[in-house]
RNA sequence: UCCACUAAGCC
């Protein structure tokens, strides 16, 4: 069944969804992994409702959702703001004792922020036993932090006190958060600090973030200057 | 370790 699932994934990754379904149907024994593979594929192609239907279906067929199933399901919920299903999955998580898992926790935080339940997200976040850079990035990037009475700056400091090392994604989230809160100077500072103090060379997306920040604040001249000084796209 | 967490703008 091992190789069968690989096979299934191969079709999916090459974009042959029809063949993938055929392979799936012909599997004599669909285990949680085959279902997960399908659910991920569906949600990646934007068929999130269909993905959630699969999650129900697998249960009807007597296969219990694994930890990975819960993660994939939550992502599908996050994509379409399906808070009801999200909460059902959260219940499932509790029933199975998956809640201490960091990946589960991070995905829950993300799902709740994407669904607009910021306090719920904060609650899950606070209850995490261990937090990593992804947890912090999810908080930082998910929504306007002012909903939970925080600023991007505080969040950024706290994450470091907590021992998380800011990465590329952190700065994308951080600068975007500044941009959305009108914190123009702070955003510029962070952009500079990123390479000067943290040794992270800005990528194309970081330039997009900072240009967006400048342009939004009416700083067209500076934005233009920056675009012209950009190195050619690395990758 | 068959599958799995966060990630800019435009729309």
XYZ file of N, CA, C and O in Angstrom, chain A residues 13-114:
408
model
N 0.802 15.055 -8.383
C 1.827 16.081 -8.552
C 2.045 16.440 -10.023
O 2.476 17.544 -10.338
N 1.739 15.513 -10.891
C 1.914 15.831 -12.312
C 0.623 16.395 -12.892
O 0.501 16.621 -14.089
N -0.344 16.633 -12.025
C -1.562 17.300 -12.465
C -2.614 16.413 -13.101
O -3.592 16.901 -13.655
N -2.410 15.102 -13.031
C -3.420 14.224 -13.638
C -4.431 13.771 -12.596
O -4.407 12.649 -12.128
N -5.321 14.676 -12.295
C -6.284 14.414 -11.222
C -7.239 13.267 -11.572
O -7.635 12.489 -10.709
N -7.609 13.177 -12.852
C -8.545 12.122 -13.263
C -7.930 10.752 -13.025
O -8.540 9.871 -12.427
N -6.685 10.612 -13.478
C -5.990 9.352 -13.255
C -5.804 9.085 -11.771
O -5.920 7.959 -11.316
N -5.540 10.158 -11.052
C -5.349 10.007 -9.616
C -6.597 9.412 -8.967
O -6.518 8.483 -8.175
N -7.739 9.945 -9.337
C -9.002 9.409 -8.807
C -9.144 7.933 -9.142
O -9.585 7.131 -8.332
N -8.773 7.586 -10.388
C -8.880 6.181 -10.796
C -8.006 5.297 -9.930
O -8.434 4.248 -9.468
N -6.778 5.758 -9.736
C -5.868 4.991 -8.895
C -6.462 4.847 -7.497
O -6.488 3.770 -6.922
N -6.980 5.949 -7.015
C -7.563 5.946 -5.681
C -8.709 4.937 -5.577
O -8.771 4.143 -4.648
N -9.577 4.965 -6.567
C -10.730 4.068 -6.543
C -10.323 2.608 -6.619
O -10.982 1.731 -6.088
N -9.226 2.374 -7.334
C -8.798 0.989 -7.503
C -8.006 0.446 -6.318
O -7.748 -0.739 -6.246
N -7.625 1.336 -5.432
C -6.904 0.854 -4.253
C -7.811 -0.124 -3.514
O -8.961 0.190 -3.240
N -7.287 -1.292 -3.224
C -8.139 -2.269 -2.549
C -8.390 -1.830 -1.121
O -9.429 -2.073 -0.545
N -7.404 -1.148 -0.591
C -7.560 -0.725 0.783
C -7.111 0.723 0.905
O -5.928 1.015 0.852
N -8.064 1.612 1.035
C -7.681 3.006 1.186
C -7.404 3.274 2.660
O -8.293 3.153 3.482
N -6.205 3.623 2.956
C -5.903 3.942 4.341
C -5.932 5.451 4.536
O -6.224 6.208 3.602
N -5.630 5.876 5.741
C -5.695 7.310 6.015
C -4.754 8.084 5.092
O -5.089 9.180 4.627
N -3.605 7.514 4.807
C -2.659 8.228 3.959
C -3.204 8.459 2.555
O -3.052 9.537 1.987
N -3.862 7.480 1.989
C -4.433 7.702 0.659
C -5.476 8.803 0.704
O -5.527 9.672 -0.166
N -6.283 8.784 1.723
C -7.283 9.853 1.859
C -6.608 11.204 2.046
O -6.989 12.194 1.439
N -5.605 11.231 2.886
C -4.908 12.500 3.120
C -4.315 13.054 1.838
O -4.388 14.251 1.570
N -3.724 12.158 1.075
C -3.107 12.568 -0.178
C -4.135 13.243 -1.072
O -3.888 14.298 -1.666
N -5.303 12.633 -1.115
C -6.383 13.161 -1.938
C -6.891 14.503 -1.399
O -7.115 15.458 -2.138
N -7.045 14.551 -0.100
C -7.559 15.771 0.533
C -6.611 16.952 0.298
O -7.044 18.057 -0.047
N -5.319 16.707 0.434
C -4.343 17.757 0.180
C -4.436 18.226 -1.261
O -4.462 19.428 -1.551
N -4.511 17.278 -2.173
C -4.576 17.618 -3.594
C -5.794 18.468 -3.893
O -5.707 19.493 -4.570
N -6.932 18.058 -3.375
C -8.157 18.801 -3.627
C -8.068 20.210 -3.081
O -8.434 21.173 -3.747
N -7.555 20.340 -1.872
C -7.543 21.682 -1.318
C -6.500 22.543 -2.020
O -6.700 23.740 -2.198
N -5.431 21.917 -2.498
C -4.447 22.713 -3.238
C -4.985 23.195 -4.574
O -4.564 24.217 -5.092
N -5.921 22.424 -5.136
C -6.468 22.903 -6.410
C -7.701 23.770 -6.203
O -8.384 24.149 -7.142
N -7.951 24.090 -4.961
C -9.036 25.021 -4.669
C -10.375 24.364 -4.396
O -11.364 25.048 -4.157
N -10.423 23.031 -4.444
C -11.689 22.355 -4.161
C -11.776 22.012 -2.685
O -11.785 20.845 -2.294
N -11.839 23.041 -1.900
C -11.788 22.844 -0.457
C -13.034 22.170 0.124
O -12.940 21.372 1.035
N -14.176 22.515 -0.437
C -15.412 21.886 0.039
C -15.382 20.395 -0.243
O -15.793 19.580 0.572
N -14.900 20.079 -1.429
C -14.761 18.684 -1.830
C -13.792 17.960 -0.894
O -14.029 16.833 -0.484
N -12.740 18.650 -0.539
C -11.761 18.081 0.385
C -12.426 17.764 1.723
O -12.216 16.700 2.303
N -13.252 18.684 2.181
C -13.925 18.469 3.462
C -14.947 17.344 3.376
O -15.150 16.594 4.331
N -15.552 17.216 2.207
C -16.485 16.110 2.002
C -15.741 14.774 2.095
O -16.246 13.808 2.638
N -14.544 14.753 1.540
C -13.728 13.539 1.620
C -13.429 13.168 3.063
O -13.426 11.998 3.435
N -13.178 14.199 3.846
C -12.875 13.948 5.255
C -14.057 13.256 5.943
O -13.896 12.335 6.734
N -15.253 13.704 5.599
C -16.462 13.059 6.135
C -16.577 11.635 5.618
O -16.863 10.706 6.357
N -16.367 11.517 4.313
C -16.530 10.229 3.661
C -15.596 9.158 4.233
O -15.996 8.031 4.452
N -14.372 9.545 4.464
C -13.444 8.546 4.990
C -13.907 8.016 6.346
O -13.790 6.832 6.638
N -14.485 8.910 7.111
C -14.987 8.495 8.423
C -16.163 7.538 8.280
O -16.262 6.555 8.994
N -17.032 7.859 7.280
C -18.166 6.973 7.018
C -17.693 5.590 6.622
O -18.340 4.589 6.882
N -16.547 5.568 5.971
C -16.026 4.279 5.543
C -15.168 3.609 6.611
O -14.476 2.646 6.339
N -15.222 4.171 7.789
C -14.576 3.511 8.918
C -13.095 3.780 9.095
O -12.413 3.077 9.822
N -12.592 4.799 8.397
C -11.184 5.119 8.565
C -11.068 6.320 9.480
O -11.665 7.355 9.207
N -10.325 6.187 10.546
C -10.281 7.336 11.435
C -9.204 8.309 11.009
O -8.104 7.923 10.623
N -9.575 9.565 11.021
C -8.675 10.632 10.612
C -7.400 10.629 11.466
O -7.480 10.505 12.684
N -6.297 10.758 10.825
C -5.035 10.816 11.544
C -4.707 12.262 11.866
O -5.442 13.184 11.502
N -3.590 12.447 12.510
C -3.136 13.791 12.824
C -2.948 14.613 11.539
O -3.350 15.776 11.456
N -2.386 13.954 10.550
C -2.198 14.642 9.268
C -3.535 14.988 8.632
O -3.709 16.076 8.075
N -4.493 14.119 8.755
C -5.824 14.407 8.217
C -6.377 15.689 8.827
O -6.960 16.521 8.141
N -6.195 15.819 10.130
C -6.703 17.010 10.808
C -6.028 18.267 10.280
O -6.678 19.286 10.054
N -4.726 18.184 10.067
C -4.010 19.333 9.542
C -4.524 19.714 8.154
O -4.829 20.883 7.888
N -4.662 18.717 7.290
C -5.147 19.002 5.944
C -6.555 19.558 5.980
O -6.902 20.479 5.243
N -7.372 19.004 6.848
C -8.743 19.460 6.970
C -8.805 20.909 7.433
O -9.551 21.721 6.893
N -7.976 21.235 8.412
C -7.964 22.614 8.918
C -7.529 23.588 7.834
O -8.033 24.701 7.731
N -6.581 23.152 7.023
C -6.138 24.028 5.944
C -7.257 24.295 4.958
O -7.448 25.421 4.500
N -8.000 23.253 4.656
C -9.138 23.423 3.758
C -10.133 24.411 4.366
O -10.653 25.284 3.676
N -10.368 24.294 5.655
C -11.278 25.225 6.340
C -10.759 26.653 6.273
O -11.499 27.594 6.012
N -9.459 26.792 6.522
C -8.853 28.120 6.498
C -9.019 28.754 5.117
O -9.294 29.943 4.999
N -8.865 27.962 4.087
C -8.955 28.484 2.729
C -10.314 29.072 2.388
O -10.407 29.993 1.591
N -11.361 28.497 2.960
C -12.695 28.984 2.619
C -13.451 29.569 3.807
O -14.628 29.875 3.714
N -12.755 29.720 4.918
C -13.416 30.296 6.089
C -14.516 29.416 6.647
O -15.496 29.915 7.186
N -14.320 28.106 6.522
C -15.341 27.171 6.999
C -15.169 26.907 8.491
O -14.607 25.892 8.896
N -15.710 27.822 9.274
C -15.488 27.739 10.708
C -16.202 26.558 11.365
O -15.707 25.977 12.327
N -17.368 26.178 10.818
C -18.085 25.045 11.413
C -17.266 23.770 11.323
O -17.061 23.075 12.313
N -16.814 23.484 10.125
C -15.974 22.298 9.953
C -14.709 22.428 10.770
O -14.224 21.463 11.346
N -14.186 23.645 10.824
C -12.987 23.879 11.593
C -13.169 23.499 13.046
O -12.306 22.877 13.650
N -14.315 23.857 13.580
C -14.554 23.534 14.982
C -14.796 22.043 15.198
O -14.387 21.475 16.200
N -15.429 21.429 14.197
C -15.611 19.971 14.279
C -14.257 19.284 14.327
O -14.038 18.352 15.097
N -13.369 19.747 13.482
C -12.035 19.138 13.450
C -11.296 19.409 14.761
O -10.603 18.542 15.274
N -11.500 20.585 15.294
C -10.873 20.903 16.584
C -11.350 19.909 17.650
O -10.572 19.447 18.493
N -12.617 19.578 17.608
C -13.155 18.592 18.547
C -12.477 17.237 18.355
O -12.078 16.573 19.301
N -12.361 16.875 17.108
C -11.687 15.623 16.754
C -10.263 15.596 17.312
O -9.776 14.590 17.818
N -9.631 16.730 17.212
C -8.260 16.871 17.700
C -8.188 16.641 19.199
O -7.322 15.930 19.700
N -9.145 17.238 19.889
C -9.183 17.054 21.344
C -9.447 15.600 21.707
O -8.807 15.033 22.590
N -10.399 14.996 20.989
C -10.750 13.606 21.275
C -9.561 12.671 21.096
O -9.400 11.689 21.800
N -8.729 13.000 20.144
C -7.591 12.129 19.860
C -6.321 12.511 20.606
O -5.297 11.870 20.468
N -6.410 13.601 21.356
C -5.234 14.044 22.089
C -4.126 14.579 21.196
O -2.954 14.498 21.526
N -4.526 15.153 20.072
C -3.520 15.699 19.145
C -3.133 17.131 19.495
O -2.250 17.719 18.882
N -3.821 17.707 20.454
C -3.686 19.158 20.642
C -2.316 19.635 21.102
O -2.000 20.801 20.953
N -1.520 18.729 21.635
C -0.204 19.167 22.074
C 0.800 19.244 20.932
O 1.874 19.795 21.066
N 0.404 18.699 19.802
C 1.320 18.703 18.666
C 1.487 20.119 18.121
O 0.520 20.848 17.923
N 2.720 20.477 17.873
C 3.003 21.842 17.435
C 2.435 22.144 16.044
O 1.925 23.231 15.804
N 2.498 21.172 15.146
C 1.960 21.413 13.805
C 0.448 21.614 13.877
O -0.110 22.482 13.203
N -0.193 20.807 14.701
C -1.638 20.952 14.896
C -1.937 22.328 15.479
O -2.806 23.052 15.001
N -1.191 22.700 16.490
C -1.411 23.984 17.140
C -1.259 25.134 16.153
O -2.108 26.024 16.084
N -0.206 25.091 15.392
C 0.039 26.153 14.419
C -1.068 26.226 13.378
O -1.512 27.303 12.997
N -1.502 25.067 12.936
C -2.552 25.046 11.928
C -3.876 25.545 12.501
O -4.643 26.216 11.807
N -4.111 25.240 13.765
C -5.319 25.752 14.417
C -5.283 27.278 14.510
O -6.277 27.952 14.239
N -4.133 27.789 14.923
C -3.989 29.248 15.015
C -4.289 29.876 13.655
O -5.051 30.832 13.539
N -3.724 29.294 12.643
C -3.926 29.809 11.296
C -5.390 29.719 10.877
O -5.951 30.671 10.347
N -6.006 28.589 11.143
C -7.403 28.398 10.753
C -8.294 29.438 11.440
O -9.120 30.079 10.805
N -8.087 29.614 12.750
C -8.931 30.573 13.466
C -8.706 32.011 12.984
O -9.651 32.776 12.864
N -7.473 32.374 12.706
C -7.275 33.746 12.225
C -7.897 33.917 10.848
O -8.543 34.916 10.595
N -7.740 32.926 9.988
C -8.299 33.057 8.644
C -9.823 33.097 8.680
O -10.454 33.655 7.795
